[in-house]
mmCIF file of C-alpha atoms and ligand atoms in Angstrom:
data_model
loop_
_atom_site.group_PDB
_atom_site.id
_atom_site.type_symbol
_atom_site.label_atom_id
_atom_site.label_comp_id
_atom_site.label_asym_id
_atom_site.label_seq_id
_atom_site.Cartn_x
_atom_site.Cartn_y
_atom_site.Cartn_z
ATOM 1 C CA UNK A 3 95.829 93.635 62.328
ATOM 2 C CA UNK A 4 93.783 97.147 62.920
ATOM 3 C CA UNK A 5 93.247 98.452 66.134
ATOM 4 C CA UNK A 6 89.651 100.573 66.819
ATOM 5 C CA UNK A 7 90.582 103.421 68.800
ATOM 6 C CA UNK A 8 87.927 106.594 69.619
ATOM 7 C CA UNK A 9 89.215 109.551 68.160
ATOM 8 C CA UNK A 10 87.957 112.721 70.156
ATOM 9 C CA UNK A 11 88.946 115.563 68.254
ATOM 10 C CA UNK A 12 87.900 117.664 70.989
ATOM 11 C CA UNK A 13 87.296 121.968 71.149
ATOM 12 C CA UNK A 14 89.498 124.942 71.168
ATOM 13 C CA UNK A 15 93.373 123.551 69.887
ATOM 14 C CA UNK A 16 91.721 120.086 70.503
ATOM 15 C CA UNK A 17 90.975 119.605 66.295
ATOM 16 C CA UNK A 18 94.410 120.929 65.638
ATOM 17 C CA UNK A 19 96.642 118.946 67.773
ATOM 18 C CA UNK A 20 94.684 115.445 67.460
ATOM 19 C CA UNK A 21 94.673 115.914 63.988
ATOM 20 C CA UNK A 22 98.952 116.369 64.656
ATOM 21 C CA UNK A 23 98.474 113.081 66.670
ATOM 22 C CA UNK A 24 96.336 111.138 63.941
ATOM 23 C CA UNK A 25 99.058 111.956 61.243
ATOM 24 C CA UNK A 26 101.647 111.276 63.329
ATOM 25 C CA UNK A 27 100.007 107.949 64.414
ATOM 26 C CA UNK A 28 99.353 106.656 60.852
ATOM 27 C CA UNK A 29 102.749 107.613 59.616
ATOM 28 C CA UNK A 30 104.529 105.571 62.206
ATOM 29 C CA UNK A 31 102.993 102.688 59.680
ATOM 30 C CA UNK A 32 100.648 101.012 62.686
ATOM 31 C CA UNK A 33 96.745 100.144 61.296
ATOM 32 C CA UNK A 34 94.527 102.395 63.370
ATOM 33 C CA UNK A 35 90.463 102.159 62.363
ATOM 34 C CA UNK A 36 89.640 105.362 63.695
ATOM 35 C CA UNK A 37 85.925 106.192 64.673
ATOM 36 C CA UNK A 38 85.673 109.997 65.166
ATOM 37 C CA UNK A 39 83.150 110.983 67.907
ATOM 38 C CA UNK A 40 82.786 114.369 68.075
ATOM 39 C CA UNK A 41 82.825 116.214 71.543
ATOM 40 C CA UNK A 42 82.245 119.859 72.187
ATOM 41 C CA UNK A 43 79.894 122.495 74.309
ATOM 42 C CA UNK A 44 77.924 123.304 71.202
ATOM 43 C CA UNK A 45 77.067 119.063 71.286
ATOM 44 C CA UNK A 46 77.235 119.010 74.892
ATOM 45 C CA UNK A 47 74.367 122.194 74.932
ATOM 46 C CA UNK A 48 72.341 120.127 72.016
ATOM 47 C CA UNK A 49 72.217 117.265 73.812
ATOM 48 C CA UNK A 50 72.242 118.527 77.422
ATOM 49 C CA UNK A 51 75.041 116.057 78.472
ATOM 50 C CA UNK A 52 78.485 116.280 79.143
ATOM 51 C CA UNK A 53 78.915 112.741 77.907
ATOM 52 C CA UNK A 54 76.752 112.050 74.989
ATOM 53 C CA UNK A 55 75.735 108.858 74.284
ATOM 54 C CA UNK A 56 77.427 108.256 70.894
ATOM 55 C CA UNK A 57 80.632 108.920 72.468
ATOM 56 C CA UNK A 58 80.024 106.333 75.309
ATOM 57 C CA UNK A 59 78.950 104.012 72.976
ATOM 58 C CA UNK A 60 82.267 104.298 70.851
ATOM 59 C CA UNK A 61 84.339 104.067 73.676
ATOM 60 C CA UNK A 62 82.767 100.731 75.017
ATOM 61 C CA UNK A 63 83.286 99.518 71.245
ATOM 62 C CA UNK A 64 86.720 100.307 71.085
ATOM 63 C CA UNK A 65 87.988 100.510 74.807
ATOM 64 C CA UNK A 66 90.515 102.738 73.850
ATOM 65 C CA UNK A 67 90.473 106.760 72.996
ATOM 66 C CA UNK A 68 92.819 109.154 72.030
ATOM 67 C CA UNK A 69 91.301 112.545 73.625
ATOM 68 C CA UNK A 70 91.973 116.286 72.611
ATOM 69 C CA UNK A 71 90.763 118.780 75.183
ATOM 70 C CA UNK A 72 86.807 119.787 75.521
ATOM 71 C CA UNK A 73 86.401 123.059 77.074
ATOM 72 C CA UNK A 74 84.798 122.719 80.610
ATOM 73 C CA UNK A 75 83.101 126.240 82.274
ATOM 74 C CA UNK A 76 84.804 127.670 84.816
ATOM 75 C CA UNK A 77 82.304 128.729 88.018
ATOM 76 C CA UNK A 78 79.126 127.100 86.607
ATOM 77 C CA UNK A 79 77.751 125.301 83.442
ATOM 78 C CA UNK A 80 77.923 121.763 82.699
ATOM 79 C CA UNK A 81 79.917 119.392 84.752
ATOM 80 C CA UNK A 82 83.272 118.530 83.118
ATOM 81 C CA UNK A 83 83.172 116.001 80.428
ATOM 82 C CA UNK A 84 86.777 114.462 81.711
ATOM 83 C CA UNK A 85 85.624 114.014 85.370
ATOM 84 C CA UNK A 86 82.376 112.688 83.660
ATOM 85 C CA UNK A 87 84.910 110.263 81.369
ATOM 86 C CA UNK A 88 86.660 108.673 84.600
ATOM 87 C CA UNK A 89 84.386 108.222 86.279
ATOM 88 C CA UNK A 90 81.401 106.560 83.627
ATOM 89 C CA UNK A 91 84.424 104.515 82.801
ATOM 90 C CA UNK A 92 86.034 104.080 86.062
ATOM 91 C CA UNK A 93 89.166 105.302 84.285
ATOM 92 C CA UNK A 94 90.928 105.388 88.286
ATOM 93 C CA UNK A 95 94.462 105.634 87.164
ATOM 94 C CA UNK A 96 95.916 109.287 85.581
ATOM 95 C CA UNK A 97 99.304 108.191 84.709
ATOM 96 C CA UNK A 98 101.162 111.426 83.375
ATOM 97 C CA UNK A 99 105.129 111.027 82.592
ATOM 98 C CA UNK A 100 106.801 114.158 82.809
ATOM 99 C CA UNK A 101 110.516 114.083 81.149
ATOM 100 C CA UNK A 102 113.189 116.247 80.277
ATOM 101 C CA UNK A 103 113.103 116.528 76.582
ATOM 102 C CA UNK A 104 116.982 116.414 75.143
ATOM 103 C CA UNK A 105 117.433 119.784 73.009
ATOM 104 C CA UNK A 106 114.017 121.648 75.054
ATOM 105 C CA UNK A 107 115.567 124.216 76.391
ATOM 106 C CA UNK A 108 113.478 125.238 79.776
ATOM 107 C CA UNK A 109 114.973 126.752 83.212
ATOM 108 C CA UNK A 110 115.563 123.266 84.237
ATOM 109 C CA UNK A 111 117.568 122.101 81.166
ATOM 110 C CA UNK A 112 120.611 121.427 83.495
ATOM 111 C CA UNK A 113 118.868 118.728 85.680
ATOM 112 C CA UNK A 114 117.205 115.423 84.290
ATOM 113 C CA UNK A 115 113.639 115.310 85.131
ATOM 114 C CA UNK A 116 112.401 111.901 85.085
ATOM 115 C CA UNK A 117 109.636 110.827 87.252
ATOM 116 C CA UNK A 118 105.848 109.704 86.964
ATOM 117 C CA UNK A 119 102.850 111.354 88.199
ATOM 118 C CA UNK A 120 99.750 108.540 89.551
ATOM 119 C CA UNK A 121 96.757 110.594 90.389
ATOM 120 C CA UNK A 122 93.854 108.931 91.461
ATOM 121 C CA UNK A 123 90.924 110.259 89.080
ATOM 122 C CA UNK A 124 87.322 109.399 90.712
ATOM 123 C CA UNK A 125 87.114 111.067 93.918
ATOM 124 C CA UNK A 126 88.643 113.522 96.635
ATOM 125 C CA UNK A 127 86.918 117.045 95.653
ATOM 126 C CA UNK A 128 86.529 116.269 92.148
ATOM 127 C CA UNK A 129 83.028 113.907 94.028
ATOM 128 C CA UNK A 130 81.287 117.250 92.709
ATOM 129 C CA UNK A 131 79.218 117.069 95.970
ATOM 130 C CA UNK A 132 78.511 121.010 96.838
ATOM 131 C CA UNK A 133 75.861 122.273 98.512
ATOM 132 C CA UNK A 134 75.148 125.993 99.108
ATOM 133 C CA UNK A 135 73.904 125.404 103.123
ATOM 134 C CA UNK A 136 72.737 128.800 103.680
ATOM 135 C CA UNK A 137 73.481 132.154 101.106
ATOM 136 C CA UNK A 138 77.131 132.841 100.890
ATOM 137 C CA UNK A 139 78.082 129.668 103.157
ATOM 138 C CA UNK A 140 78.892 126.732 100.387
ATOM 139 C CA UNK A 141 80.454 122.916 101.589
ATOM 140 C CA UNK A 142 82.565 120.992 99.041
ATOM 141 C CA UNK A 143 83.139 117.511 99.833
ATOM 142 C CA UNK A 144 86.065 115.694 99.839
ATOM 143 C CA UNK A 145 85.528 111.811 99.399
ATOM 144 C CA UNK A 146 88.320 109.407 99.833
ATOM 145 C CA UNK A 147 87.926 105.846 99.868
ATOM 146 C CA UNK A 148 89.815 103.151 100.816
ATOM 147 C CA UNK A 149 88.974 101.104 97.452
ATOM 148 C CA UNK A 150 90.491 104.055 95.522
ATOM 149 C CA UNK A 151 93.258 104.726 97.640
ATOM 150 C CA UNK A 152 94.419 101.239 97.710
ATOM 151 C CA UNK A 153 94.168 100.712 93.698
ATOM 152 C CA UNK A 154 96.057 103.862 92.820
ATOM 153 C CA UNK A 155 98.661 102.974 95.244
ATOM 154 C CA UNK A 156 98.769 99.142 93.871
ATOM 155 C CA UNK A 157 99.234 100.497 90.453
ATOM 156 C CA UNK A 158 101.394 103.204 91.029
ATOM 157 C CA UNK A 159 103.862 100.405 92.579
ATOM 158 C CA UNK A 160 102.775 97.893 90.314
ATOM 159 C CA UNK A 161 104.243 100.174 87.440
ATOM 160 C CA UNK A 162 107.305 101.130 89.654
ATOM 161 C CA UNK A 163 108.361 97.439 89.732
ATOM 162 C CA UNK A 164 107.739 96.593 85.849
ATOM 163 C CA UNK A 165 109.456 99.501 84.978
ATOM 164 C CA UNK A 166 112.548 99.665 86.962
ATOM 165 C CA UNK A 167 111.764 101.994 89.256
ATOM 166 C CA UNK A 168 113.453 102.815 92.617
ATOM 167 C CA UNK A 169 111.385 104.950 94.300
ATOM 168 C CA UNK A 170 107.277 105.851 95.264
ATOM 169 C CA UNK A 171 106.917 109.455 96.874
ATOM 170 C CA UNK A 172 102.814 109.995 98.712
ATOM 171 C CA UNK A 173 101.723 113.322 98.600
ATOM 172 C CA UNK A 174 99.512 114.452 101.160
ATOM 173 C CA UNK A 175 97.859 117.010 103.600
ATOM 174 C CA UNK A 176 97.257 114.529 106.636
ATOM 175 C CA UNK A 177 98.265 116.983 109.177
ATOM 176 C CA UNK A 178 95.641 119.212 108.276
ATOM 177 C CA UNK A 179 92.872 116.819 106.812
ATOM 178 C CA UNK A 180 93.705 113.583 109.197
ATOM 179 C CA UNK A 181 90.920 111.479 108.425
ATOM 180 C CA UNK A 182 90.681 112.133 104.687
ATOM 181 C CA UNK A 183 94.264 112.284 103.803
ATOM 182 C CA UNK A 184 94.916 110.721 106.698
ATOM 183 C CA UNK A 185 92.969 107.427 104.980
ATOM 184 C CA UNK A 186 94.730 108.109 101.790
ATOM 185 C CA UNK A 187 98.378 107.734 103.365
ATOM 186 C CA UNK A 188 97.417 104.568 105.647
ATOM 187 C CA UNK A 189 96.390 103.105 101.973
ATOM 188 C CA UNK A 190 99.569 104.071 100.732
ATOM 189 C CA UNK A 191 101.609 102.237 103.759
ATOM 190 C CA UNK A 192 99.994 99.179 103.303
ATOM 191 C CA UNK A 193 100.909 98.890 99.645
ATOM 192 C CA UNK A 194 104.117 99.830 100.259
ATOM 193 C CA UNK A 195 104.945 97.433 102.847
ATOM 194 C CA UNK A 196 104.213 94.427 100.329
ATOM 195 C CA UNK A 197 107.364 96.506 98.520
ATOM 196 C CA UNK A 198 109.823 96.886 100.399
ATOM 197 C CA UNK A 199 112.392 96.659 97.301
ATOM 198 C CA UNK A 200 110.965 100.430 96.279
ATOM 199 C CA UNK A 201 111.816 103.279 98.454
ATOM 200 C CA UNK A 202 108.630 104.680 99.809
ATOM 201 C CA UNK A 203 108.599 108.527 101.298
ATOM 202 C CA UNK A 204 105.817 110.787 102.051
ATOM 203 C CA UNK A 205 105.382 114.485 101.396
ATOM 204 C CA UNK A 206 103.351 117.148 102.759
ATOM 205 C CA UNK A 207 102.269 118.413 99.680
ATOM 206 C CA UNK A 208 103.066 122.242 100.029
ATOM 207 C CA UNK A 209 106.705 120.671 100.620
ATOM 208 C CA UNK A 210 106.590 118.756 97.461
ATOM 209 C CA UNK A 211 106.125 121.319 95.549
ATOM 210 C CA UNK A 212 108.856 123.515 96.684
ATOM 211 C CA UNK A 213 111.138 120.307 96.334
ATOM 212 C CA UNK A 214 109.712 120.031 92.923
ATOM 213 C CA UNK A 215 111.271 123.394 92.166
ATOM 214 C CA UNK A 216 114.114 123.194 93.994
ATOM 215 C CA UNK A 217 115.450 119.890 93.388
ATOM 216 C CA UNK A 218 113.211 118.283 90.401
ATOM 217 C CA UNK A 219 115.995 115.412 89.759
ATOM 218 C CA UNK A 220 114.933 113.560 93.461
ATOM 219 C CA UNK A 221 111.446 111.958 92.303
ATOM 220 C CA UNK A 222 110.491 109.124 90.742
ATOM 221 C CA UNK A 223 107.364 108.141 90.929
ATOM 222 C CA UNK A 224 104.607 110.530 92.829
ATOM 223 C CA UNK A 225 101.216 109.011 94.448
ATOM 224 C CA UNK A 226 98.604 111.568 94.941
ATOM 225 C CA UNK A 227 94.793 112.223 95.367
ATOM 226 C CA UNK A 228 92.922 113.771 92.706
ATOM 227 C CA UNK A 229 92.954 117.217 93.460
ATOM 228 C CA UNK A 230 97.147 117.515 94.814
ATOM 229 C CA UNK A 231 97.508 115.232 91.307
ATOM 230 C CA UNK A 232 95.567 118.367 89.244
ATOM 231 C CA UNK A 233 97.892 120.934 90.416
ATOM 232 C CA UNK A 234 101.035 119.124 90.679
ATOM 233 C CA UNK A 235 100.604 118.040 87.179
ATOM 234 C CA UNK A 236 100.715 121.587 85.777
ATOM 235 C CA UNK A 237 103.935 122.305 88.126
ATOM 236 C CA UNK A 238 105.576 119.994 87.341
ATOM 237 C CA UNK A 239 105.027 120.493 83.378
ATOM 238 C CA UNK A 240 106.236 123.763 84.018
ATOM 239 C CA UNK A 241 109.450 122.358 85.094
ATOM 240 C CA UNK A 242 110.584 120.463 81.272
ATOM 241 C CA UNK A 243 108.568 123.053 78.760
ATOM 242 C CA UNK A 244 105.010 123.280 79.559
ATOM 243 C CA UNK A 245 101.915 121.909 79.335
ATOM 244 C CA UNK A 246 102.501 121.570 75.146
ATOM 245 C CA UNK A 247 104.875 118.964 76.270
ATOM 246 C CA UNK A 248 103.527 116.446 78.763
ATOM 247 C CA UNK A 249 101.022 113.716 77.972
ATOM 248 C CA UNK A 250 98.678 111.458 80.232
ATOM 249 C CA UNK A 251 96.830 108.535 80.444
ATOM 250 C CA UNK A 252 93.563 107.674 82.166
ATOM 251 C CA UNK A 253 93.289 104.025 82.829
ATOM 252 C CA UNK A 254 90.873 101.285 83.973
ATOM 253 C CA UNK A 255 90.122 97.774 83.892
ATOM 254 C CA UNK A 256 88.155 97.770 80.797
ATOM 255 C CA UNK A 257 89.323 101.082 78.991
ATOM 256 C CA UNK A 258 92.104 103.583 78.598
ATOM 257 C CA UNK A 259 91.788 106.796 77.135
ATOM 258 C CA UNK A 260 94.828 108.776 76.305
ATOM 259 C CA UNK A 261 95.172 112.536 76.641
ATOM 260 C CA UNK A 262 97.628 115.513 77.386
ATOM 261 C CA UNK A 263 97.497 117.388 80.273
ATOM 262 C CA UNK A 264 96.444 120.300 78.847
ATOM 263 C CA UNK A 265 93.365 122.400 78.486
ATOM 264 C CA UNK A 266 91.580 123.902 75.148
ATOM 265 C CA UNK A 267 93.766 126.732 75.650
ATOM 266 C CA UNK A 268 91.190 129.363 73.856
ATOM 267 C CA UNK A 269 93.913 131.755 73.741
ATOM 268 C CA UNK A 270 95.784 130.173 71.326
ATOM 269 C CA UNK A 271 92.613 128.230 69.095
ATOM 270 C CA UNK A 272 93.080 128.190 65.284
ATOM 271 C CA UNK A 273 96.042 130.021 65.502
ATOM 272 C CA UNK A 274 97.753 127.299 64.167
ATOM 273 C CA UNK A 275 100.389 127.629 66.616
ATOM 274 C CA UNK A 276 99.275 124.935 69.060
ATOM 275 C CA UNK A 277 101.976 122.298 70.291
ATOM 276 C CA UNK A 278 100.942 118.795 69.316
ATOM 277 C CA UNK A 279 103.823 117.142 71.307
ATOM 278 C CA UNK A 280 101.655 116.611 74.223
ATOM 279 C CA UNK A 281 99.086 115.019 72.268
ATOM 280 C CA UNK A 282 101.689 113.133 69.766
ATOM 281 C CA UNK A 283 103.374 111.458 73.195
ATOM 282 C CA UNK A 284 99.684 110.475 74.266
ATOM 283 C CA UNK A 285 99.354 108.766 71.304
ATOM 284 C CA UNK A 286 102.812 106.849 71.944
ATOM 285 C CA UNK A 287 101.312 106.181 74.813
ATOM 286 C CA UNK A 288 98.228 104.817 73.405
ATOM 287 C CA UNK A 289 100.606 102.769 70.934
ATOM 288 C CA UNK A 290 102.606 101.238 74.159
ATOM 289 C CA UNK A 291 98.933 99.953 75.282
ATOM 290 C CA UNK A 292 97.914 98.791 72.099
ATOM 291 C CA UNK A 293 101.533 96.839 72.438
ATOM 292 C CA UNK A 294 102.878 98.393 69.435
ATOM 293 C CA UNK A 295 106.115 99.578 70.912
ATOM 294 C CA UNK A 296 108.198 99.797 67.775
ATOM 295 C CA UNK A 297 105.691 101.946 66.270
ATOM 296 C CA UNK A 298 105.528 104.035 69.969
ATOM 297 C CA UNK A 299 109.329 104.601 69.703
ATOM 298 C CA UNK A 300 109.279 105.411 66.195
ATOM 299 C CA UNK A 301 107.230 108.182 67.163
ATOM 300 C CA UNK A 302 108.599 109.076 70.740
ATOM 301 C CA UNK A 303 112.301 109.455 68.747
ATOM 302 C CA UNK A 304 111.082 111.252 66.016
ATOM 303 C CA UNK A 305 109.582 114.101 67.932
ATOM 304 C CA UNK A 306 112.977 114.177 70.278
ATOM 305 C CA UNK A 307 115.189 114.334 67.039
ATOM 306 C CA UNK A 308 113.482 117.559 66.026
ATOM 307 C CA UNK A 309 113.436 119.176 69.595
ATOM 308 C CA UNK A 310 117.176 117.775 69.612
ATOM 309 C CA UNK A 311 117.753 119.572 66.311
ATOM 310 C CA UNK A 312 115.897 122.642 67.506
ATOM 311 C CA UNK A 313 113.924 123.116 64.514
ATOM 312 C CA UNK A 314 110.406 123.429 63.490
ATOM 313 C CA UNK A 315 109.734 123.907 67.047
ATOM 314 C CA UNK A 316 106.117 126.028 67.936
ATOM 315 C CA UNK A 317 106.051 129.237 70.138
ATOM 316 C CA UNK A 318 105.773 127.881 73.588
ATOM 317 C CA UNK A 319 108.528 126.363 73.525
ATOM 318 C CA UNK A 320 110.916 129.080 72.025
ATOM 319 C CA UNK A 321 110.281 128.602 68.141
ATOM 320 C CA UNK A 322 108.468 130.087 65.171
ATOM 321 C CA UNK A 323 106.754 127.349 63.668
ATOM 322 C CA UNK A 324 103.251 126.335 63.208
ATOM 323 C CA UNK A 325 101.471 122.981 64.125
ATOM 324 C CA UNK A 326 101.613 121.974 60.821
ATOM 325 C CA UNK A 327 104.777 122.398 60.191
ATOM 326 C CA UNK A 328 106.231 120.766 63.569
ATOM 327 C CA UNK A 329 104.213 117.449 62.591
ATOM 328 C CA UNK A 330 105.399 117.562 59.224
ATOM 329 C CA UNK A 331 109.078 117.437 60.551
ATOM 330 C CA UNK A 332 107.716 114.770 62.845
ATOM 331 C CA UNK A 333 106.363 112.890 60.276
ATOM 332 C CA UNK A 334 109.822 113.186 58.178
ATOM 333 C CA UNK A 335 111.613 112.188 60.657
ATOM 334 C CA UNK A 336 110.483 108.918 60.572
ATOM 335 C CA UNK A 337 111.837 108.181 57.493
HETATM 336 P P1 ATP B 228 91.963 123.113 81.904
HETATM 337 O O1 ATP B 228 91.550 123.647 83.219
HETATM 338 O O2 ATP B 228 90.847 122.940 80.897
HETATM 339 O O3 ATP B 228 92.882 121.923 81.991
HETATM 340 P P2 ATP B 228 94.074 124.997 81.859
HETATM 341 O O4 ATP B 228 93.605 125.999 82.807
HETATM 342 O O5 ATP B 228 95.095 123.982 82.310
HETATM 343 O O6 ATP B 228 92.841 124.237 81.200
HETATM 344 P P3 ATP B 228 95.059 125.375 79.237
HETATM 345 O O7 ATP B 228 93.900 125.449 78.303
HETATM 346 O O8 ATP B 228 95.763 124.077 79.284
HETATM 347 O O9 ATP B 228 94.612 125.823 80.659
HETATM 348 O O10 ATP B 228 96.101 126.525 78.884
HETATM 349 C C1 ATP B 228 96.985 127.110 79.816
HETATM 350 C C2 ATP B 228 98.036 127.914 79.063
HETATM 351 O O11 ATP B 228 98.936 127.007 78.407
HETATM 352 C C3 ATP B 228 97.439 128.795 77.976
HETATM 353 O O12 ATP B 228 98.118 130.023 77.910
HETATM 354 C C4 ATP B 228 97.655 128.003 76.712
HETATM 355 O O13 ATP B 228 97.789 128.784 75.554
HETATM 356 C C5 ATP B 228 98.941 127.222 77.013
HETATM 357 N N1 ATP B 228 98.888 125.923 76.329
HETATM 358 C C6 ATP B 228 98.177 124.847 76.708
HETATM 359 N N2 ATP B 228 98.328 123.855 75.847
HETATM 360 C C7 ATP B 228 99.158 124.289 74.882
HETATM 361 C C8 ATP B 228 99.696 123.697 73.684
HETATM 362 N N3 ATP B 228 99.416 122.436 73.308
HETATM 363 N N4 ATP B 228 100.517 124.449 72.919
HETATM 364 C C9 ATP B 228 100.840 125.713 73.276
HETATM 365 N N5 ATP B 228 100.372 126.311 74.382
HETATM 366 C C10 ATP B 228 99.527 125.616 75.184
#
């Protein structure tokens, strides 16, 4: 059987690392009928939209995408297409798994990192609700709703319990914003109540991240609002290689789309040089969903046997080699 899955190649190292993720994908042997919808700000300026139409319309077809990066303006221009994504599709879950890889060596190489980052993905600052009251005196709102609280908490303990997990950290700023964070953590009690098996802990989060550097090797799983999620995300991919390394998923009831956490990275754009690891783990990910696991940890081994072997590895991460040449090590490793 074929699955239909919405390929987004994406802007900036977006085209070079999902096209690392397709090969990757299809050598692992698993029947993907990919249906290319094309995403960038030269579209988004032609058609005035962050989310286009066609690529709406693919993803409703399919209900599944595999995502590269599309550039979003920093301090003005269009709103960005991913907060556009989660929230057209109610994609409420960003599920981000950020791992030691065996061989990667990082500052952190001694510890195992192991845990699970839930953001919630629809609301909190990200509600895009700013208002300029008077000149030089602008409001941002921060939204936070019960509804979303309590569904990113329920999932975020629903996937500690099917996966074996001991242990649900909140992350929060409730003595400062009571009633918004303050929400957000009451949400959090009540779901962890129902569980009393997992070991449930808050954080402030200016703590957590200081733990995070300090002693990585105490979380598990970490609950947080959208905007603490963002920036925790990055920190903690700091902490096992970088953001070439860690991979994400934003689900919802009706879709999933699968993406790494990081940017479009102009910097590095058709260098050839981009990481696709982030983007290749996505895409096990996406395989997991798509309950092909065989074929996921085909994939998932394949890239740790050549980090183990410390060969073919890109820049970032302490090697010489290009994206090309990383995937097709990936790709023989499957063999
Ligand atoms: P955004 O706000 O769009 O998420 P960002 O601010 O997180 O973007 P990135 O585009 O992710 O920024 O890039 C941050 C840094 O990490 C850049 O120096 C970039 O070159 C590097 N980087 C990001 N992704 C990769 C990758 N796949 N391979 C190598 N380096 C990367």
């Amino acid at each position: 059987m074929s699955h239909k899955v919405t390929l987004i190649p994406g802007d900036g190292i977006g085209p070079e690392v999902s096209g690392a993720a397709r090969r990757a994908v299809d050598a692992t042997g698993v029947k993907i009928d990919w249906e290319t919808a094309e995403l960038n700000p030269e579209i988004i300026a032609k058609t005035g939209q962050s989310l286009p139409q066609h690529v709406i319309e693919s993803l409703e077809r399919t209900g599944i995408g595999l995502k590269a990066p599309v550039t979003t303006p920093v301090a003005g221009g269009y709103t960005s297409v991913n907060v556009a994504l989660r929230k057209r599709l109610d994609l409420y879950a960003n599920v981000r798994p950020v791992r030691s890889i065996p061989g990667l060596v990082t500052r952190f190489s001694d510890v195992k990192i192991d845990m699970v980052i839930f953001r919630e993905n629809t609301e909190d600052l990200y509600s895009g609700l700013e208002h300029e009251v008077i000149p030089d005196v602008v409001t941002s709102l921060k939204v936070i709703t019960r509804a979303a609280s309590v569904r990113i908490a329920e999932t975020a303990f629903r996937y500690a319990i099917s996966n074996g997990r001991k242990k649900v950290a909140a992350i929060h700023k409730a003595n400062i914003m009571k009633l918004a964070d303050g929400l957000f953590l009451r949400c959090c009690r009540e779901i962890a109540q129902r569980h009393p098996e997992i070991d449930y802990r808050e954080l402030i989060v200016d703590n957590a991240s200081m733990q995070l550097v300090i002693r990585p090797e105490q979380f598990d799983i970490l609950l947080l609002p959208n905007l603490y999620g963002d920036i925790v995300s990055d920190l903690a991919a700091g902490l096992v290689g970088g953001l070439g390394v860690v991979p994400g998923a934003n689900l919802g009831e009706n879709h999933a789309v699968f993406e790494a956490v990081h940017g479009s990275a102009p910097d590095i754009a058709g260098k050839g040089i981009a990481n696709p690891t982030a983007m290749m783990l996505s895409a096990a990910m996406m395989l997991v969903h798509l309950r092909e696991q065989a074929a996921a940890d085909l994939l998932q081994a394949a890239v740790e046997k050549i980090y183990s072997a410390k060969l073919h590895l890109t820049p970032d991460v302490g090697g010489s080699a290009g994206t090309q040449e990383f995937t097709d090590a990936v790709i023989a490793a499957m063999c």
